[in-house]
């Protein structure tokens, strides 16, 4: 089974590339983040024509997550049970489903904006709620993983230049402690191999030639339980999909499972 996660940065803007990539990559299940559309505008039909069902949690022009599967969608959970609200409601940042033999969450962790901002505290609370929600499946015998844009680089090796992030979010001790607590629930970091260079970055800013200069970050993560991790045959960042006109600022992370 081939599983992937990809922050598409607007599924409407990226639809031709998404459809072409699904067809060429042989992906069975794709966890999507930042759909940036209402559920009513989600492209169900073109995906269905390629053989993919879709489970969607999307409410408007910001955020939004989905699971696209050609191996089934069962036990769907929309939203993060017990998760915190922001600005009066729960943002569409999480969705889970069982796809064949594997249980998966697609998550888009809050950005945090800046240290001391209410959104930063919301981010930490959201990660704690995620840990609570997934702990049961993480400890189970079924292959299980949480995939998505975590908006946190787990270590200094996961950013192109740690000094460039001094005083900013994504690299703070509290954010990394929250990731460590999530792993402590029974998950391990499935680190992909890069297709170029020595570090498997997954995000490059559009500005200042971030991608050509490889000024990237590894913030799109795959956290799997022991049965999931043992089944991994390969994992890589499809850096090629970050190239060219109309690309997302994130690249897909692909995991091949022997299940």
CSV table of C-alpha atoms in Angstrom, one decimal:
chain,number,residue,atom,x,y,z
A,1,UNK,CA,0.0,0.0,0.0
A,2,UNK,CA,1.3,3.4,-0.9
A,3,UNK,CA,0.3,6.2,1.5
A,4,UNK,CA,1.2,9.9,1.2
A,5,UNK,CA,0.7,13.3,2.8
A,6,UNK,CA,0.6,16.6,1.0
A,7,UNK,CA,-0.2,20.2,2.0
A,8,UNK,CA,-1.5,21.3,-1.4
A,9,UNK,CA,-2.0,24.9,-0.5
A,10,UNK,CA,-5.5,25.1,-2.1
A,11,UNK,CA,-6.9,22.0,-3.8
A,12,UNK,CA,-8.7,24.2,-6.3
A,13,UNK,CA,-5.5,25.9,-7.5
A,14,UNK,CA,-3.6,22.6,-7.4
A,15,UNK,CA,-6.2,20.3,-8.9
A,16,UNK,CA,-4.6,19.6,-12.3
A,17,UNK,CA,-1.3,18.8,-10.6
A,18,UNK,CA,-3.0,16.8,-7.9
A,19,UNK,CA,-4.9,14.6,-10.4
A,20,UNK,CA,-1.8,14.1,-12.5
A,21,UNK,CA,0.3,13.2,-9.5
A,22,UNK,CA,-2.3,10.7,-8.1
A,23,UNK,CA,-2.4,9.0,-11.5
A,24,UNK,CA,1.3,8.8,-12.0
A,25,UNK,CA,2.4,8.0,-8.4
A,26,UNK,CA,0.2,5.0,-7.7
A,27,UNK,CA,-0.8,6.4,-4.4
A,28,UNK,CA,-3.5,4.4,-2.6
A,29,UNK,CA,-4.3,6.9,0.2
A,30,UNK,CA,-3.5,10.6,0.3
A,31,UNK,CA,-3.8,12.8,3.4
A,32,UNK,CA,-4.4,16.3,2.2
A,33,UNK,CA,-4.0,19.6,4.1
A,34,UNK,CA,-4.9,23.2,3.5
A,35,UNK,CA,-7.7,22.5,1.0
A,36,UNK,CA,-8.8,26.1,1.3
A,37,UNK,CA,-12.4,25.5,0.1
A,38,UNK,CA,-15.8,24.7,1.4
A,39,UNK,CA,-16.9,21.1,1.4
A,40,UNK,CA,-19.5,22.0,-1.2
A,41,UNK,CA,-16.7,23.1,-3.6
A,42,UNK,CA,-14.5,20.1,-3.0
A,43,UNK,CA,-13.6,18.3,-6.3
A,44,UNK,CA,-15.3,15.0,-5.5
A,45,UNK,CA,-16.2,14.1,-9.1
A,46,UNK,CA,-12.8,14.3,-10.8
A,47,UNK,CA,-11.3,12.4,-7.9
A,48,UNK,CA,-14.0,9.7,-8.2
A,49,UNK,CA,-13.2,9.4,-11.9
A,50,UNK,CA,-9.7,8.3,-10.9
A,51,UNK,CA,-11.1,5.8,-8.4
A,52,UNK,CA,-10.7,7.8,-5.2
A,53,UNK,CA,-13.3,8.3,-2.5
A,54,UNK,CA,-12.9,11.4,-0.3
A,55,UNK,CA,-13.6,12.2,3.3
A,56,UNK,CA,-13.5,15.9,3.9
A,57,UNK,CA,-13.4,18.4,6.8
A,58,UNK,CA,-13.5,21.8,5.2
A,59,UNK,CA,-15.6,24.9,5.9
A,60,UNK,CA,-14.2,27.8,3.8
A,61,UNK,CA,-11.2,29.5,2.3
A,62,UNK,CA,-8.7,28.7,5.1
A,63,UNK,CA,-7.5,25.4,6.5
A,64,UNK,CA,-9.3,22.2,5.5
A,65,UNK,CA,-8.2,18.6,5.5
A,66,UNK,CA,-9.2,15.5,3.5
A,67,UNK,CA,-8.4,11.8,3.0
A,68,UNK,CA,-8.5,10.4,-0.5
A,69,UNK,CA,-8.6,6.7,-0.8
A,70,UNK,CA,-9.0,4.0,-3.5
A,71,UNK,CA,-8.9,1.2,-0.9
A,72,UNK,CA,-12.0,2.3,1.1
A,73,UNK,CA,-13.0,4.8,3.8
A,74,UNK,CA,-14.5,3.5,7.0
A,75,UNK,CA,-14.9,4.6,10.6
A,76,UNK,CA,-14.6,8.2,9.6
A,77,UNK,CA,-14.0,10.8,12.3
A,78,UNK,CA,-14.4,14.4,11.3
A,79,UNK,CA,-12.7,16.9,13.5
A,80,UNK,CA,-10.6,16.5,16.6
A,81,UNK,CA,-12.7,15.2,19.5
A,82,UNK,CA,-12.2,17.4,22.5
A,83,UNK,CA,-10.0,19.7,20.6
A,84,UNK,CA,-9.7,23.4,21.4
A,85,UNK,CA,-11.7,26.2,19.7
A,86,UNK,CA,-10.3,29.3,18.1
A,87,UNK,CA,-12.3,32.4,17.4
A,88,UNK,CA,-15.5,30.7,18.6
A,89,UNK,CA,-15.3,27.3,17.0
A,90,UNK,CA,-13.2,24.3,16.1
A,91,UNK,CA,-11.2,24.9,12.9
A,92,UNK,CA,-11.2,22.1,10.2
A,93,UNK,CA,-7.8,20.7,10.9
A,94,UNK,CA,-8.3,16.9,11.4
A,95,UNK,CA,-10.0,13.9,9.9
A,96,UNK,CA,-9.5,10.2,10.3
A,97,UNK,CA,-10.6,7.0,8.6
A,98,UNK,CA,-9.7,3.4,8.2
A,99,UNK,CA,-8.4,2.7,4.8
A,100,UNK,CA,-8.0,-1.0,4.1
A,101,UNK,CA,-5.9,-2.5,6.9
A,102,UNK,CA,-4.6,0.9,8.1
A,103,UNK,CA,-6.1,3.6,10.4
A,104,UNK,CA,-5.0,7.1,9.5
A,105,UNK,CA,-5.3,10.7,10.6
A,106,UNK,CA,-4.8,13.7,8.2
A,107,UNK,CA,-3.9,16.7,10.3
A,108,UNK,CA,-3.1,20.4,9.8
A,109,UNK,CA,-1.6,21.6,13.0
A,110,UNK,CA,-2.1,25.4,13.8
A,111,UNK,CA,0.7,27.6,12.6
A,112,UNK,CA,1.1,29.5,15.9
A,113,UNK,CA,1.8,32.8,14.2
A,114,UNK,CA,4.3,34.2,16.8
A,115,UNK,CA,5.5,33.4,20.2
A,116,UNK,CA,3.1,34.8,22.8
A,117,UNK,CA,0.2,35.1,20.3
A,118,UNK,CA,-3.1,33.4,21.4
A,119,UNK,CA,-2.7,31.2,18.3
A,120,UNK,CA,0.6,29.9,19.7
A,121,UNK,CA,-1.1,28.7,22.9
A,122,UNK,CA,-3.9,27.3,20.7
A,123,UNK,CA,-1.3,25.3,18.8
A,124,UNK,CA,0.1,23.8,22.0
A,125,UNK,CA,-3.4,22.9,23.3
A,126,UNK,CA,-4.3,21.4,19.9
A,127,UNK,CA,-1.2,19.1,19.9
A,128,UNK,CA,-2.1,18.0,23.4
A,129,UNK,CA,-5.6,17.2,22.4
A,130,UNK,CA,-4.3,15.2,19.4
A,131,UNK,CA,-2.0,13.2,21.7
A,132,UNK,CA,-5.0,12.3,23.9
A,133,UNK,CA,-7.2,11.4,20.9
A,134,UNK,CA,-4.7,9.1,19.2
A,135,UNK,CA,-3.2,7.4,22.2
A,136,UNK,CA,-5.6,4.4,22.0
A,137,UNK,CA,-4.9,3.7,18.4
A,138,UNK,CA,-1.2,4.3,18.8
A,139,UNK,CA,-1.0,1.5,21.4
A,140,UNK,CA,-3.1,-0.9,19.3
A,141,UNK,CA,-2.0,-3.8,17.1
A,142,UNK,CA,-3.5,-2.3,13.9
A,143,UNK,CA,-1.1,-0.2,11.7
A,144,UNK,CA,-1.9,3.4,12.6
A,145,UNK,CA,-0.4,6.7,11.7
A,146,UNK,CA,-0.9,10.5,12.0
A,147,UNK,CA,0.2,12.3,8.9
A,148,UNK,CA,0.2,15.9,7.9
A,149,UNK,CA,1.6,19.4,8.1
A,150,UNK,CA,2.6,19.7,11.8
A,151,UNK,CA,4.1,23.2,11.5
A,152,UNK,CA,6.9,22.1,13.8
A,153,UNK,CA,10.4,21.1,12.8
A,154,UNK,CA,11.3,18.2,15.2
A,155,UNK,CA,15.0,19.1,15.5
A,156,UNK,CA,17.6,21.7,14.3
A,157,UNK,CA,18.6,19.3,11.6
A,158,UNK,CA,15.1,19.8,10.1
A,159,UNK,CA,15.6,23.4,9.1
A,160,UNK,CA,18.1,24.9,6.7
A,161,UNK,CA,19.6,27.3,9.2
A,162,UNK,CA,18.6,27.3,12.9
A,163,UNK,CA,19.8,30.8,13.4
A,164,UNK,CA,17.4,32.1,10.8
A,165,UNK,CA,14.5,31.0,13.0
A,166,UNK,CA,15.6,32.6,16.3
A,167,UNK,CA,12.6,34.1,18.0
A,168,UNK,CA,10.1,32.4,15.6
A,169,UNK,CA,7.6,29.6,15.9
A,170,UNK,CA,8.1,26.1,14.5
A,171,UNK,CA,11.4,25.5,16.3
A,172,UNK,CA,10.6,26.4,20.0
A,173,UNK,CA,11.2,24.0,22.9
A,174,UNK,CA,7.5,24.0,23.8
A,175,UNK,CA,6.5,23.0,20.3
A,176,UNK,CA,9.1,20.3,20.1
A,177,UNK,CA,8.1,19.1,23.6
A,178,UNK,CA,4.6,18.7,22.3
A,179,UNK,CA,5.8,16.6,19.4
A,180,UNK,CA,7.9,14.5,21.8
A,181,UNK,CA,4.8,14.0,24.0
A,182,UNK,CA,2.9,12.8,20.9
A,183,UNK,CA,5.6,10.3,20.1
A,184,UNK,CA,5.5,9.2,23.7
A,185,UNK,CA,2.0,8.0,23.1
A,186,UNK,CA,3.4,5.1,21.1
A,187,UNK,CA,4.4,6.7,17.8
A,188,UNK,CA,7.7,7.0,16.0
A,189,UNK,CA,8.9,9.5,13.3
A,190,UNK,CA,9.0,7.8,9.9
A,191,UNK,CA,11.8,9.9,8.4
A,192,UNK,CA,11.7,9.9,4.6
A,193,UNK,CA,14.8,9.9,2.4
A,194,UNK,CA,15.4,13.0,0.2
A,195,UNK,CA,15.6,12.8,-3.5
A,196,UNK,CA,18.3,15.4,-3.6
A,197,UNK,CA,20.7,16.9,-1.0
A,198,UNK,CA,21.2,15.4,2.4
A,199,UNK,CA,18.2,16.5,4.4
A,200,UNK,CA,14.6,15.5,3.6
A,201,UNK,CA,12.9,19.0,3.7
A,202,UNK,CA,9.2,19.1,2.8
A,203,UNK,CA,8.5,22.8,2.7
A,204,UNK,CA,10.3,25.7,1.0
A,205,UNK,CA,9.0,29.3,1.1
A,206,UNK,CA,8.0,30.9,-2.2
A,207,UNK,CA,10.0,34.0,-1.3
A,208,UNK,CA,13.7,34.7,-1.8
A,209,UNK,CA,14.3,31.6,-4.0
A,210,UNK,CA,13.7,29.3,-1.1
A,211,UNK,CA,13.4,26.2,-3.2
A,212,UNK,CA,16.3,26.7,-5.6
A,213,UNK,CA,18.5,27.5,-2.7
A,214,UNK,CA,17.1,24.5,-0.7
A,215,UNK,CA,16.2,26.8,2.3
A,216,UNK,CA,13.7,24.3,3.5
A,217,UNK,CA,12.1,22.8,6.6
A,218,UNK,CA,10.9,19.3,7.4
A,219,UNK,CA,7.4,20.0,8.9
A,220,UNK,CA,5.3,17.5,7.0
A,221,UNK,CA,5.6,14.4,9.2
A,222,UNK,CA,4.5,10.8,9.4
A,223,UNK,CA,4.1,9.5,12.9
A,224,UNK,CA,3.3,5.7,13.0
A,225,UNK,CA,2.8,3.2,15.7
A,226,UNK,CA,5.0,0.1,15.9
A,227,UNK,CA,2.9,-2.1,13.5
A,228,UNK,CA,3.0,0.7,11.0
A,229,UNK,CA,6.7,1.5,11.3
A,230,UNK,CA,7.6,-2.2,11.0
A,231,UNK,CA,5.6,-2.4,7.7
A,232,UNK,CA,7.4,0.6,6.1
A,233,UNK,CA,9.4,-0.6,3.0
A,234,UNK,CA,10.4,2.9,1.8
A,235,UNK,CA,9.7,6.5,2.5
A,236,UNK,CA,10.7,9.6,0.5
A,237,UNK,CA,10.0,13.2,-0.2
A,238,UNK,CA,8.8,13.7,-3.8
A,239,UNK,CA,10.8,16.8,-4.3
A,240,UNK,CA,10.0,16.8,-8.0
A,241,UNK,CA,6.4,17.8,-7.3
A,242,UNK,CA,7.7,21.1,-5.7
A,243,UNK,CA,9.1,22.2,-9.1
A,244,UNK,CA,7.6,24.2,-11.8
A,245,UNK,CA,4.8,26.7,-12.3
A,246,UNK,CA,1.8,26.4,-10.0
A,247,UNK,CA,3.5,24.1,-7.4
A,248,UNK,CA,2.5,24.0,-3.7
A,249,UNK,CA,5.1,25.3,-1.3
A,250,UNK,CA,5.1,21.7,0.2
A,251,UNK,CA,6.2,18.5,-1.4
A,252,UNK,CA,4.4,15.1,-0.9
A,253,UNK,CA,5.8,12.7,1.6
A,254,UNK,CA,5.3,9.1,0.3
A,255,UNK,CA,5.4,5.9,2.4
A,256,UNK,CA,5.3,2.4,1.0
A,257,UNK,CA,3.8,-0.2,3.4
A,258,UNK,CA,4.1,-3.9,3.2
A,259,UNK,CA,0.6,-4.8,4.5
